[in-house]
PDB file of C-alpha atoms in Angstrom:
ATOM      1  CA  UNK A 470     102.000 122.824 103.449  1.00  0.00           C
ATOM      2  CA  UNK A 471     103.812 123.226  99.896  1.00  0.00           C
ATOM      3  CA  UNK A 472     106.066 120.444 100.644  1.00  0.00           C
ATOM      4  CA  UNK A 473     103.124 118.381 101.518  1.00  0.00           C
ATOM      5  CA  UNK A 474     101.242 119.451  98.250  1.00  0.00           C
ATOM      6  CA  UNK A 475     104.594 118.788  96.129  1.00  0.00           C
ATOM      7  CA  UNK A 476     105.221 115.286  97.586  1.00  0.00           C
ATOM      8  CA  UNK A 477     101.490 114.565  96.679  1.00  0.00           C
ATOM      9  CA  UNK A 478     101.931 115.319  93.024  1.00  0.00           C
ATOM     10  CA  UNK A 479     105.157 113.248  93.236  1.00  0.00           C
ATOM     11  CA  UNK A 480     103.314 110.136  93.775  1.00  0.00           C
ATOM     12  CA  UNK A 481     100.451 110.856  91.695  1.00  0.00           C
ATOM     13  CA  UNK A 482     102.299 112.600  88.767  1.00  0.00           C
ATOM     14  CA  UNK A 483     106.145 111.335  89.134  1.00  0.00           C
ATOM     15  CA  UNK A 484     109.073 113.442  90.314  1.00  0.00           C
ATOM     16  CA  UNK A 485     109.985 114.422  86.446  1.00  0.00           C
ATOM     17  CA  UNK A 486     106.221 115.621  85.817  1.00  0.00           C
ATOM     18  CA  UNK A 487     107.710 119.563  85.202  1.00  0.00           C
ATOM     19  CA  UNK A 488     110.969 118.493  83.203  1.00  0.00           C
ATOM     20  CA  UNK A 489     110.612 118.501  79.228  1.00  0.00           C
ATOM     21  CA  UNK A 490     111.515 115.587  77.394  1.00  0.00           C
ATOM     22  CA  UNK A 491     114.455 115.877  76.889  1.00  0.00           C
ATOM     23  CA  UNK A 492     115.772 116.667  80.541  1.00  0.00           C
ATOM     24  CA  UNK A 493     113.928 113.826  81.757  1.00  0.00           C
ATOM     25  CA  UNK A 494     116.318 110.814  82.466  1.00  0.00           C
ATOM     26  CA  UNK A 495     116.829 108.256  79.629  1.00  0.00           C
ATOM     27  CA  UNK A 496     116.757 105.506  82.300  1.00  0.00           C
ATOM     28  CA  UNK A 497     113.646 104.802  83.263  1.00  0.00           C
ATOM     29  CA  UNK A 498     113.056 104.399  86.769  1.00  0.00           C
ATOM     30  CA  UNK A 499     111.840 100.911  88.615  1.00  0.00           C
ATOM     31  CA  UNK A 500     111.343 100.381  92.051  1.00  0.00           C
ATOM     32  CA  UNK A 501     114.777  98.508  92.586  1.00  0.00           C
ATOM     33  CA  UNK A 502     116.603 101.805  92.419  1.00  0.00           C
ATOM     34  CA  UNK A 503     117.913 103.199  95.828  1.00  0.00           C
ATOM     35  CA  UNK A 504     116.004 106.342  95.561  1.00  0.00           C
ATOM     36  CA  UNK A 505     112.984 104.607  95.696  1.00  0.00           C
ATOM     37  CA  UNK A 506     111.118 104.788  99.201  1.00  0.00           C
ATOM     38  CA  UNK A 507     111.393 100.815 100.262  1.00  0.00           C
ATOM     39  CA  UNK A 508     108.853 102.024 102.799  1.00  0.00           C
ATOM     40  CA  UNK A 509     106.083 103.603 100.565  1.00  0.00           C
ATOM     41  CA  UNK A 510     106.164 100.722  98.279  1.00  0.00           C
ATOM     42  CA  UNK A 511     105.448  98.421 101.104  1.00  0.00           C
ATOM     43  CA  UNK A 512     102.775 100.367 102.167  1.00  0.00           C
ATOM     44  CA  UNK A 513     103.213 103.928 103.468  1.00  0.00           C
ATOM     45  CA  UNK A 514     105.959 105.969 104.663  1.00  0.00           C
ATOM     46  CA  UNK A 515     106.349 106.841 108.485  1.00  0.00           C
ATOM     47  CA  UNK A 516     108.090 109.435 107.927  1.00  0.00           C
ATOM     48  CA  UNK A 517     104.813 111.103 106.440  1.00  0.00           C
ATOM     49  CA  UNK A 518     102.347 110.227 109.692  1.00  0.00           C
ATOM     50  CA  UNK A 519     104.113 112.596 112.085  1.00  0.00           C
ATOM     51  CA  UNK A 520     105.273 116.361 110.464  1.00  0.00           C
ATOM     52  CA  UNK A 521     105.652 118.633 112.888  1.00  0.00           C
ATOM     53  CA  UNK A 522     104.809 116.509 115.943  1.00  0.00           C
ATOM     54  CA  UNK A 523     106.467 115.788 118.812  1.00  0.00           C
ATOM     55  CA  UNK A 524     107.430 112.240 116.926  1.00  0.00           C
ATOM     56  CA  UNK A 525     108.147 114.385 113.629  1.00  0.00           C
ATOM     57  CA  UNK A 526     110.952 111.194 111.987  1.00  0.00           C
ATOM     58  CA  UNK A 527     112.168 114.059 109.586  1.00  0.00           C
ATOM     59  CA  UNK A 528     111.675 114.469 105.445  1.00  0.00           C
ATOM     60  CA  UNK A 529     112.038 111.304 103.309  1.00  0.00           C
ATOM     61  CA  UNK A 530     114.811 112.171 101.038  1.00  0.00           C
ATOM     62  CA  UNK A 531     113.967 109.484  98.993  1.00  0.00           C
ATOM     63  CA  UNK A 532     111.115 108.920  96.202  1.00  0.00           C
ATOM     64  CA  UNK A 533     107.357 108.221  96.393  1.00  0.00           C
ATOM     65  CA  UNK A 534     106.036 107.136  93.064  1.00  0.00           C
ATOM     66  CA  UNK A 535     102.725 105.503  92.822  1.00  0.00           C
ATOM     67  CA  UNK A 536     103.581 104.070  90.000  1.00  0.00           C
ATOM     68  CA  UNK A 537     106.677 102.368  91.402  1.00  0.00           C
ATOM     69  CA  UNK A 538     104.607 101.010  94.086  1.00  0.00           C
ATOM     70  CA  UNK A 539     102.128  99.396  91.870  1.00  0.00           C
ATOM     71  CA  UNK A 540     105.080  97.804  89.934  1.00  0.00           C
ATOM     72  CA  UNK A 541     106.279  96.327  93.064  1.00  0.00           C
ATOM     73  CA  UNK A 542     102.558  95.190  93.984  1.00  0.00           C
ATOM     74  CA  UNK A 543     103.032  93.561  91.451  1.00  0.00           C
ATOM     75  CA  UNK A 544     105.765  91.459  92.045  1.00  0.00           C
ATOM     76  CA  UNK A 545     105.698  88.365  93.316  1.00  0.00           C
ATOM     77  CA  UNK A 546     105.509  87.031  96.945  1.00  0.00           C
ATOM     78  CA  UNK A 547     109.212  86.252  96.883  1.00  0.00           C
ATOM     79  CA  UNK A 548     110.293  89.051  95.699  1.00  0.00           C
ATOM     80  CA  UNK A 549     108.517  91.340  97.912  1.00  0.00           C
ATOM     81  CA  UNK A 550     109.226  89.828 100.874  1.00  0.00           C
ATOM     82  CA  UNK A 551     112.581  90.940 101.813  1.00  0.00           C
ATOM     83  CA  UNK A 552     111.559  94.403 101.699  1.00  0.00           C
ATOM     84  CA  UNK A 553     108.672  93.974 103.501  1.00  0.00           C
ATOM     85  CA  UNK A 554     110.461  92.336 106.266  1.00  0.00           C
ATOM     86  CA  UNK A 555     112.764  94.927 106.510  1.00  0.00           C
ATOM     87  CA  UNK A 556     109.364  97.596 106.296  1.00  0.00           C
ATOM     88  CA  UNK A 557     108.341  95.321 109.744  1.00  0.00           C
ATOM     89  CA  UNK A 558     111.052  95.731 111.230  1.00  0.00           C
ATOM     90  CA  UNK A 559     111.222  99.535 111.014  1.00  0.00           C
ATOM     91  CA  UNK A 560     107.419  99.442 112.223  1.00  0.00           C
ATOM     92  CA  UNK A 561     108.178  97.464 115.280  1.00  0.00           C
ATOM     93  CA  UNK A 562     111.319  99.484 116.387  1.00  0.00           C
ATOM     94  CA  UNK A 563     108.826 102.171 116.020  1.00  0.00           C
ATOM     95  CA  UNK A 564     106.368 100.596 118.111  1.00  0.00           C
ATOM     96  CA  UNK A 565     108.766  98.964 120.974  1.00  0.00           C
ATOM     97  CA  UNK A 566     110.348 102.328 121.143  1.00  0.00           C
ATOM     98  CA  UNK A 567     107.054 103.933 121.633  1.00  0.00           C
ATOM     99  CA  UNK A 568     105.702 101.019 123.897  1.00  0.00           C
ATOM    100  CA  UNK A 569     108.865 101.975 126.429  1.00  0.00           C
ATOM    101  CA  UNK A 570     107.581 105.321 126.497  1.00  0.00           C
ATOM    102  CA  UNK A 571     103.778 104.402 127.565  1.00  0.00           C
ATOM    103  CA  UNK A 572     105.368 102.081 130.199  1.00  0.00           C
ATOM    104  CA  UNK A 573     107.319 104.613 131.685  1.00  0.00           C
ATOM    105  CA  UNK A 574     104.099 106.913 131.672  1.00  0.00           C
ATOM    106  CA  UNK A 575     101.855 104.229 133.497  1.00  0.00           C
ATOM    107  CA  UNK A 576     105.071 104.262 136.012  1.00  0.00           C
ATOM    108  CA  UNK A 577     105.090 107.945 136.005  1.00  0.00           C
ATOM    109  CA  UNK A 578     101.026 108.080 136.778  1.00  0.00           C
ATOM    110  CA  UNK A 579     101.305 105.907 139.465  1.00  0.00           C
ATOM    111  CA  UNK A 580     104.056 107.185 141.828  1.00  0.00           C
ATOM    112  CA  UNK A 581     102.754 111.027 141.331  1.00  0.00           C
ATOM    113  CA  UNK A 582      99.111 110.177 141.099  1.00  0.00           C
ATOM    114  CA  UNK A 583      97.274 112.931 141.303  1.00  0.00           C
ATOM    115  CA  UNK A 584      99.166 115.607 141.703  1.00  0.00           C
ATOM    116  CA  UNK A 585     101.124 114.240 139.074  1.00  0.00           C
ATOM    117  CA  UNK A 586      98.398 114.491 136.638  1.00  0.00           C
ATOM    118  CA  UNK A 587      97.566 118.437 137.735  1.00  0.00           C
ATOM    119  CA  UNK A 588     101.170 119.306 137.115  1.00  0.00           C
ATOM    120  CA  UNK A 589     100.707 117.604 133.424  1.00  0.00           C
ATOM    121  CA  UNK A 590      97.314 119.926 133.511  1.00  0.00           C
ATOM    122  CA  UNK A 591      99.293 123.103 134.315  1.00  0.00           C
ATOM    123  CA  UNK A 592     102.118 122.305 132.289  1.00  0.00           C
ATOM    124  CA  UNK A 593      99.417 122.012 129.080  1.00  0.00           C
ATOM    125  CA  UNK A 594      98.029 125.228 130.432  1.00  0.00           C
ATOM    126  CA  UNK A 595     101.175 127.449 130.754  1.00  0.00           C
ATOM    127  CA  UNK A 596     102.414 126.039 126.883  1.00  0.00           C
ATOM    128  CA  UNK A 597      99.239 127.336 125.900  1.00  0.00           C
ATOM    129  CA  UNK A 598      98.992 130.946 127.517  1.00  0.00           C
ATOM    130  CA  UNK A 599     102.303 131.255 125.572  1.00  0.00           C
ATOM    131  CA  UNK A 600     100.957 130.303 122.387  1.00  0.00           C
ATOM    132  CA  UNK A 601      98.172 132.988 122.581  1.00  0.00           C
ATOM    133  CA  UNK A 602     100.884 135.268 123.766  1.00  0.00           C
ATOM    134  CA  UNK A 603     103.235 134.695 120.750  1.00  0.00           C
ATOM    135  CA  UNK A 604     100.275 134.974 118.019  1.00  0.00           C
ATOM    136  CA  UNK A 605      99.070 138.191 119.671  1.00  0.00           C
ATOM    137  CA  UNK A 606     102.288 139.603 119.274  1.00  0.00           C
ATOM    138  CA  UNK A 607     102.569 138.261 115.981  1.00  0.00           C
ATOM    139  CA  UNK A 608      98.908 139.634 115.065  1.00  0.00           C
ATOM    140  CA  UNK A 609     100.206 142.898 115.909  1.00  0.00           C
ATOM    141  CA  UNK A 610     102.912 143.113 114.199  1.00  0.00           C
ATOM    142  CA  UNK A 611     101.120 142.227 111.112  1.00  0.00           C
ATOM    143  CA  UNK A 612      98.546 144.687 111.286  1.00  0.00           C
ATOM    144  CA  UNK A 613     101.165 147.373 111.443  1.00  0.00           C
ATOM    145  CA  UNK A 614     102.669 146.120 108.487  1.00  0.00           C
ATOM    146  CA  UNK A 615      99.352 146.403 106.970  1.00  0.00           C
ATOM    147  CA  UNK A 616      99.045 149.547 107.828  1.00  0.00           C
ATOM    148  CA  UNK A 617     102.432 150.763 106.837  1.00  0.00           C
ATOM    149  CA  UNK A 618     101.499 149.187 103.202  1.00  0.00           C
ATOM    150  CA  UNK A 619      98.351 150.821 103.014  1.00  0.00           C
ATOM    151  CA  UNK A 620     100.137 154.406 103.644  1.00  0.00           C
ATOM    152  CA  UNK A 621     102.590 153.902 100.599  1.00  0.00           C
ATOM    153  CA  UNK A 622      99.614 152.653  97.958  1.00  0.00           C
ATOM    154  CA  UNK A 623     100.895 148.530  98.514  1.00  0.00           C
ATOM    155  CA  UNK A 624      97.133 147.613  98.710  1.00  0.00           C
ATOM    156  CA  UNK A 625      97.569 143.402  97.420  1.00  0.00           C
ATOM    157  CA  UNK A 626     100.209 143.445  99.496  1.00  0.00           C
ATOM    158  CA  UNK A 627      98.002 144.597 102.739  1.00  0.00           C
ATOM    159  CA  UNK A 628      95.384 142.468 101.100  1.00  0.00           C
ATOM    160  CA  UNK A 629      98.103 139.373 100.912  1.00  0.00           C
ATOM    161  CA  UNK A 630      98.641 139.881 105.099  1.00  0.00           C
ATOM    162  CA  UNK A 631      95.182 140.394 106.007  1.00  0.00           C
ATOM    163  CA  UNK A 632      94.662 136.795 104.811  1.00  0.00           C
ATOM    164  CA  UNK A 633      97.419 135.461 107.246  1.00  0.00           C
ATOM    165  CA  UNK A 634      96.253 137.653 110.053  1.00  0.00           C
ATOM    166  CA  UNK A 635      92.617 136.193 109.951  1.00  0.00           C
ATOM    167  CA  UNK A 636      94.302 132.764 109.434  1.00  0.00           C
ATOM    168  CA  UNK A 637      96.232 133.456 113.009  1.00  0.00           C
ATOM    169  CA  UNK A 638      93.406 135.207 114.838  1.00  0.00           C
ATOM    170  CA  UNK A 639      91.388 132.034 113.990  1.00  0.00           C
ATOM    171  CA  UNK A 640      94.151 129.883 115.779  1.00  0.00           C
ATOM    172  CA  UNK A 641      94.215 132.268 118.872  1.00  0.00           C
ATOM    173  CA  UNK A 642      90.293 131.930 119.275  1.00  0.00           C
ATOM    174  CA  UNK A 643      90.759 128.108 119.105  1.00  0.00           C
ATOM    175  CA  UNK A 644      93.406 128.327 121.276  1.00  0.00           C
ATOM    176  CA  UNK A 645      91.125 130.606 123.908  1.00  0.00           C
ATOM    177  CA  UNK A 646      88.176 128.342 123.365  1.00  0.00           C
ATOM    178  CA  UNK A 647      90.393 125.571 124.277  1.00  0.00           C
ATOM    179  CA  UNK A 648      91.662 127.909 127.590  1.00  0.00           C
ATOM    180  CA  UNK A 649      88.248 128.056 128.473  1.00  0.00           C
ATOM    181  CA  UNK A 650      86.601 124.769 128.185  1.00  0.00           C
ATOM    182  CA  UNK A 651      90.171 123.643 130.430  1.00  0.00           C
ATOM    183  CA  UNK A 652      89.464 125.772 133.220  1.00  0.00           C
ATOM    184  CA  UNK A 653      85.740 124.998 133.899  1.00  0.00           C
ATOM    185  CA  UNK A 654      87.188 122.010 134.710  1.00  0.00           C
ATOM    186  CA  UNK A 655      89.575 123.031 137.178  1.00  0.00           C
ATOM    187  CA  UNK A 656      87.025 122.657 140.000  1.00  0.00           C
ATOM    188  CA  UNK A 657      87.560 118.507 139.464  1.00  0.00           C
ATOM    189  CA  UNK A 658      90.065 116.800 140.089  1.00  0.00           C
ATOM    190  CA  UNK A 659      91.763 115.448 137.007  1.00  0.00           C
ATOM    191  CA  UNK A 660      93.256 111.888 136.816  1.00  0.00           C
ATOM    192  CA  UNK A 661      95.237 111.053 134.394  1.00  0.00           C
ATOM    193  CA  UNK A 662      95.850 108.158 131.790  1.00  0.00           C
ATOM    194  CA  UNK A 663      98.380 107.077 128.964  1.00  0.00           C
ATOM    195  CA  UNK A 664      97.157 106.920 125.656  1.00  0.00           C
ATOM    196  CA  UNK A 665      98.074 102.924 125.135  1.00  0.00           C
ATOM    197  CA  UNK A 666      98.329 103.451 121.266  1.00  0.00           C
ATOM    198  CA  UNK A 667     100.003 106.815 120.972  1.00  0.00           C
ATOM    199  CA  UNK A 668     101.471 107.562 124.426  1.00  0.00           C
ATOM    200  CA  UNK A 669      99.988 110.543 124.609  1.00  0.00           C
ATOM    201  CA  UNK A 670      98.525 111.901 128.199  1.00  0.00           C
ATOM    202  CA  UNK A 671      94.766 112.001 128.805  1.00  0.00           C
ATOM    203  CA  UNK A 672      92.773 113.389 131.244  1.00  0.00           C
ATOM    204  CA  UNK A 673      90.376 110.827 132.580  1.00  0.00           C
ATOM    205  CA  UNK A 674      86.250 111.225 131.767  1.00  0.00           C
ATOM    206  CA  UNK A 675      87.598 114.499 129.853  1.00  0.00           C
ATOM    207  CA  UNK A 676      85.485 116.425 127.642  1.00  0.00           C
ATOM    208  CA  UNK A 677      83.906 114.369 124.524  1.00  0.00           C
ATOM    209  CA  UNK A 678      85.347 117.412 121.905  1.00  0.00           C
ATOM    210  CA  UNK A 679      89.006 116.881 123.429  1.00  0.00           C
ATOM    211  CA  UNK A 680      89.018 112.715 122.821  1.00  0.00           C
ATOM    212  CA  UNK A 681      87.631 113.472 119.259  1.00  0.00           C
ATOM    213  CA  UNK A 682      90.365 115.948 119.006  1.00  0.00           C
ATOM    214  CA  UNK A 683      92.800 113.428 120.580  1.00  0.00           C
ATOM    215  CA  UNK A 684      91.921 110.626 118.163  1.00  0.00           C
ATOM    216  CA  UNK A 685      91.687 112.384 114.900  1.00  0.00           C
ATOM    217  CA  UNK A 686      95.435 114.368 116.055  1.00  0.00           C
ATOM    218  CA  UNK A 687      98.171 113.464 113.602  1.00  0.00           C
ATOM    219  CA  UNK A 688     100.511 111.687 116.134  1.00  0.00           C
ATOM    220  CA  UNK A 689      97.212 109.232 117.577  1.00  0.00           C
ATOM    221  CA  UNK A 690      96.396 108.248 113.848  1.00  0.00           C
ATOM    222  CA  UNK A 691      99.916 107.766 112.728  1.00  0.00           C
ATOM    223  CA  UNK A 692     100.653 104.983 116.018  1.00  0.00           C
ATOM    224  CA  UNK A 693      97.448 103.139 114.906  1.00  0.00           C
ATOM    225  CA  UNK A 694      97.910 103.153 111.064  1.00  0.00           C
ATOM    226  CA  UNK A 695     101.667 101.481 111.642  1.00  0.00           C
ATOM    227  CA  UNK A 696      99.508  99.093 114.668  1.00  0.00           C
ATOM    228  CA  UNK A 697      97.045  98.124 112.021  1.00  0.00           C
ATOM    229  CA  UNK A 698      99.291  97.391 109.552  1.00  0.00           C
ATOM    230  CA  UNK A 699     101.753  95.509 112.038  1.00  0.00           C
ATOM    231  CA  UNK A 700      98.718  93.472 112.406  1.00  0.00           C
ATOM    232  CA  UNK A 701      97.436  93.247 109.046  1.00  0.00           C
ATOM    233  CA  UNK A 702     101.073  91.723 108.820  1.00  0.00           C
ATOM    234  CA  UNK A 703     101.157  89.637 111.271  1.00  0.00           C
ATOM    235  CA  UNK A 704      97.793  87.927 110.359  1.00  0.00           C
ATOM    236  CA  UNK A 705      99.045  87.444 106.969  1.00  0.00           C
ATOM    237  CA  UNK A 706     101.880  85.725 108.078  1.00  0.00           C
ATOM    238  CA  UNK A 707     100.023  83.352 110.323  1.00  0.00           C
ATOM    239  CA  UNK A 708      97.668  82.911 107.160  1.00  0.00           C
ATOM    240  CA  UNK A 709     101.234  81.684 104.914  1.00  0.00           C
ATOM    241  CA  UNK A 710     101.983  79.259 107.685  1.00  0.00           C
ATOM    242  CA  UNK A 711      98.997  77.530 107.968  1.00  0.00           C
ATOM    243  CA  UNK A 712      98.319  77.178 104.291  1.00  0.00           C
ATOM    244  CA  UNK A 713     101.905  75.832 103.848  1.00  0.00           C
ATOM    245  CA  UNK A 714     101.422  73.245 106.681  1.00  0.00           C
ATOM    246  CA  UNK A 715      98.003  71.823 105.494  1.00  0.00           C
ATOM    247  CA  UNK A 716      99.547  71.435 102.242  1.00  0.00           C
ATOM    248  CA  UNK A 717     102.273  69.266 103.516  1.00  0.00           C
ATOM    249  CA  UNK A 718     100.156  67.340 105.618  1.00  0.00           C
ATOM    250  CA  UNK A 719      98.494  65.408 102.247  1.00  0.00           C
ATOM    251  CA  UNK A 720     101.931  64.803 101.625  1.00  0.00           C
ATOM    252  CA  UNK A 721     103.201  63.554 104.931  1.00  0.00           C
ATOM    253  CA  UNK A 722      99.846  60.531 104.934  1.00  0.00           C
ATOM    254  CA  UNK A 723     100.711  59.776 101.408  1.00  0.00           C
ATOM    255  CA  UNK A 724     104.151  59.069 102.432  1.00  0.00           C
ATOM    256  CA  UNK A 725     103.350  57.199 104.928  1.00  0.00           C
ATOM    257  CA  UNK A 726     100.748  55.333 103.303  1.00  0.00           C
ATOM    258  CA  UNK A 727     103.327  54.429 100.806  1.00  0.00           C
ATOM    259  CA  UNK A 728     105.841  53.045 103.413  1.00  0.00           C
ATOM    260  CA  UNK A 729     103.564  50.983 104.927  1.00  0.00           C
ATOM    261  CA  UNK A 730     101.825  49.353 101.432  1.00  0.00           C
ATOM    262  CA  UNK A 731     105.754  48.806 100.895  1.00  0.00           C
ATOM    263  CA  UNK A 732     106.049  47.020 104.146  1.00  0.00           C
ATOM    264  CA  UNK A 733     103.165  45.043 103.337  1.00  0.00           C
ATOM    265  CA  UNK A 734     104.518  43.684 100.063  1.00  0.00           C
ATOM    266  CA  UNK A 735     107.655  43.039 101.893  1.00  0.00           C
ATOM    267  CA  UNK A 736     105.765  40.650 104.330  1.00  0.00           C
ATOM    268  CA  UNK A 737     103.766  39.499 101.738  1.00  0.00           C
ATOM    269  CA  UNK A 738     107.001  38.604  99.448  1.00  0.00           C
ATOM    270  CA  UNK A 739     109.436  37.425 102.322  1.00  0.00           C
ATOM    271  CA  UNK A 740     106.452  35.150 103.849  1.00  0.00           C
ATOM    272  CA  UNK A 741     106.448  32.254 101.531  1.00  0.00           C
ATOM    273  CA  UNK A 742     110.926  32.050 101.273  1.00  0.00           C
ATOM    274  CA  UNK A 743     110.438  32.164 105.257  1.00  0.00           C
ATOM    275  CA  UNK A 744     107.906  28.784 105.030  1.00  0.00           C
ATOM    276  CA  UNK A 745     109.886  27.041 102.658  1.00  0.00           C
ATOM    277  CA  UNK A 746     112.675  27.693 104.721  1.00  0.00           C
ATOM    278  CA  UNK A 747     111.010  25.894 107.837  1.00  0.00           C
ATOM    279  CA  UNK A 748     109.934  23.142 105.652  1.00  0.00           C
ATOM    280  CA  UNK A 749     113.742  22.540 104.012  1.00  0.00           C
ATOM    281  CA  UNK A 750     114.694  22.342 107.940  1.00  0.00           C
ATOM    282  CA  UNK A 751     112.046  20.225 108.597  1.00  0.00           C
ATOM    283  CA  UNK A 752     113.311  17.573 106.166  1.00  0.00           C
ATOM    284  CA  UNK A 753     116.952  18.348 107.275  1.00  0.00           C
ATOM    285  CA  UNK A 754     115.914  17.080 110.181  1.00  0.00           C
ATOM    286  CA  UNK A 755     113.951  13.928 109.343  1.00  0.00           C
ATOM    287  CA  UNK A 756     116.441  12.799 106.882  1.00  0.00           C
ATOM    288  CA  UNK A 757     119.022  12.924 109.615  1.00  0.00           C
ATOM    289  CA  UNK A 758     116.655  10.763 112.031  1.00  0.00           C
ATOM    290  CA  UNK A 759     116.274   8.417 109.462  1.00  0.00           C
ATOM    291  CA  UNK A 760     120.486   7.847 108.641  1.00  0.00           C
ATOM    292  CA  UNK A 761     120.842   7.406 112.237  1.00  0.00           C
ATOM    293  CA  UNK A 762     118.001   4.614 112.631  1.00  0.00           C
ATOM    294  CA  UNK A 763     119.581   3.109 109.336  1.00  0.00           C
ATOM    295  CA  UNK A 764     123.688   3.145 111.072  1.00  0.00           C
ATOM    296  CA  UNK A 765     122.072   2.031 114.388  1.00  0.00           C
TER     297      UNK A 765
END
């Protein structure tokens, strides 16, 4: 959650926002520099869409300035685009990767069927009796700190842990909740589906609170965010093309209006050497009629 908070003040604020003048660098930075984030200038970061998920890419060691990224916004088109190529092609390994893994799902689905999708069903259940398990332990454990603290006169201290204890027994009743609304469906039998833009495993006509939960999860928003943009891309792209070839069109009918007013004036031009041509050959021919008439 800090880290979170601190990278958020990085790209509002700068990375140097807490250093005094004089420790701050005499160079200033631009959004050339390698420890610029090629990716958050571009757009956004994936490596931001998926902490502490299953698809969790790791910590961008590298910087996210807002600033930067409105210097390189405003750049140029040319100048931009070799970054943002190489920001596609990170998106679509992303997304091909991912794409392999709701393919092999479908596959999965459809030699188990549905005994495939119950085993999914218990295997969700059993990671989740374990999670209750773990924070009751946990809860315990806290409250006899608490009480140890209270005993020796460390009351913000107890105070400090009573926080993190309601924090955790709010997380166990969600978790119970979610126990409970699972098993009054047990009755059913549960088919199951693959999630076609995050890969994820559904549960087919499940309960409307669970696909709002699905679709507003980290890992489900993250997949559609880099899908839109791949899009928003793509369309963009297809925009350039078609703007470049109408404007060479005008260009291609002028040429060849100009090649064939040429040809004209070279038909026009050539067409009275070729008559007097045929009329020098005409008399070429006459005059030699008339010499032989003249030696016969």
């Amino acid at each position: 959650m800090m880290d979170a908070q601190r990278k958020l003040l990085d790209q509002l604020m700068g990375v140097d926002r807490n250093l005094n003048m004089d420790d701050r660098p005499t160079r200033k930075r631009t959004w050339r520099d390698d420890s610029t984030c090629k990716y958050y200038i571009c757009g956004f970061c994936p490596h931001d869409l998926f902490a502490n998920t299953k698809s969790d890419l790791g910590v961008c060691e590298d910087i996210h300035d807002a600033k930067l990224k409105a210097a390189f916004i405003a750049e140029d088109a040319e100048a931009r685009r070799p970054y943002q190529n190489r920001f596609v092609r990170f998106l679509n390994s992303l997304i091909d990767d991912l794409d392999r893994k709701i393919r092999r799902g479908n596959d999965r689905i459809q030699l188990t069927g549905p005994h495939g999708a119950n085993k999914a069903a218990d295997d969700e259940e059993l990671k989740k009796a374990k999670m209750i398990k773990d924070l009751t332990a946990h809860i315990e454990q806290l409250l006899k700190q608490m009480e140890e603290l209270g005993e020796v006169g460390k009351v913000d201290e107890s105070q400090g842990l009573l926080k993190l204890v309601e924090q955790l027994q709010k997380e166990k009743h969600d978790l119970l909740m979610a126990e409970v609304a699972s098993k009054s469906q047990t009755s059913q039998e549960k088919r199951m589906k693959v999630c076609e833009v995050c890969g994820a495993f559904l549960v087919i006509n499940d309960a409307e609170s669970r696909v709002q939960s699905h679709l507003e999860g980290k890992q489900h928003m993250g997949y559609k965010k880099i899908r839109d943009a791949l899009e928003e891309f793509q369309k963009k792209r297809d925009g350039d093309r078609s703007r470049r070839s109408r404007s060479r069109s005008p260009r291609r009918k002028r040429s060849r209006s100009r090649s064939s007013s040429r040809n004209v004036r070279v038909q026009h031009t050539e067409l009275p050497q070729f008559r007097k041509g045929i009329l020098f050959y005409r008399e070429l021919i006459a005059n030699h009629h008339q010499f032989h008439q003249i030696a016969g």
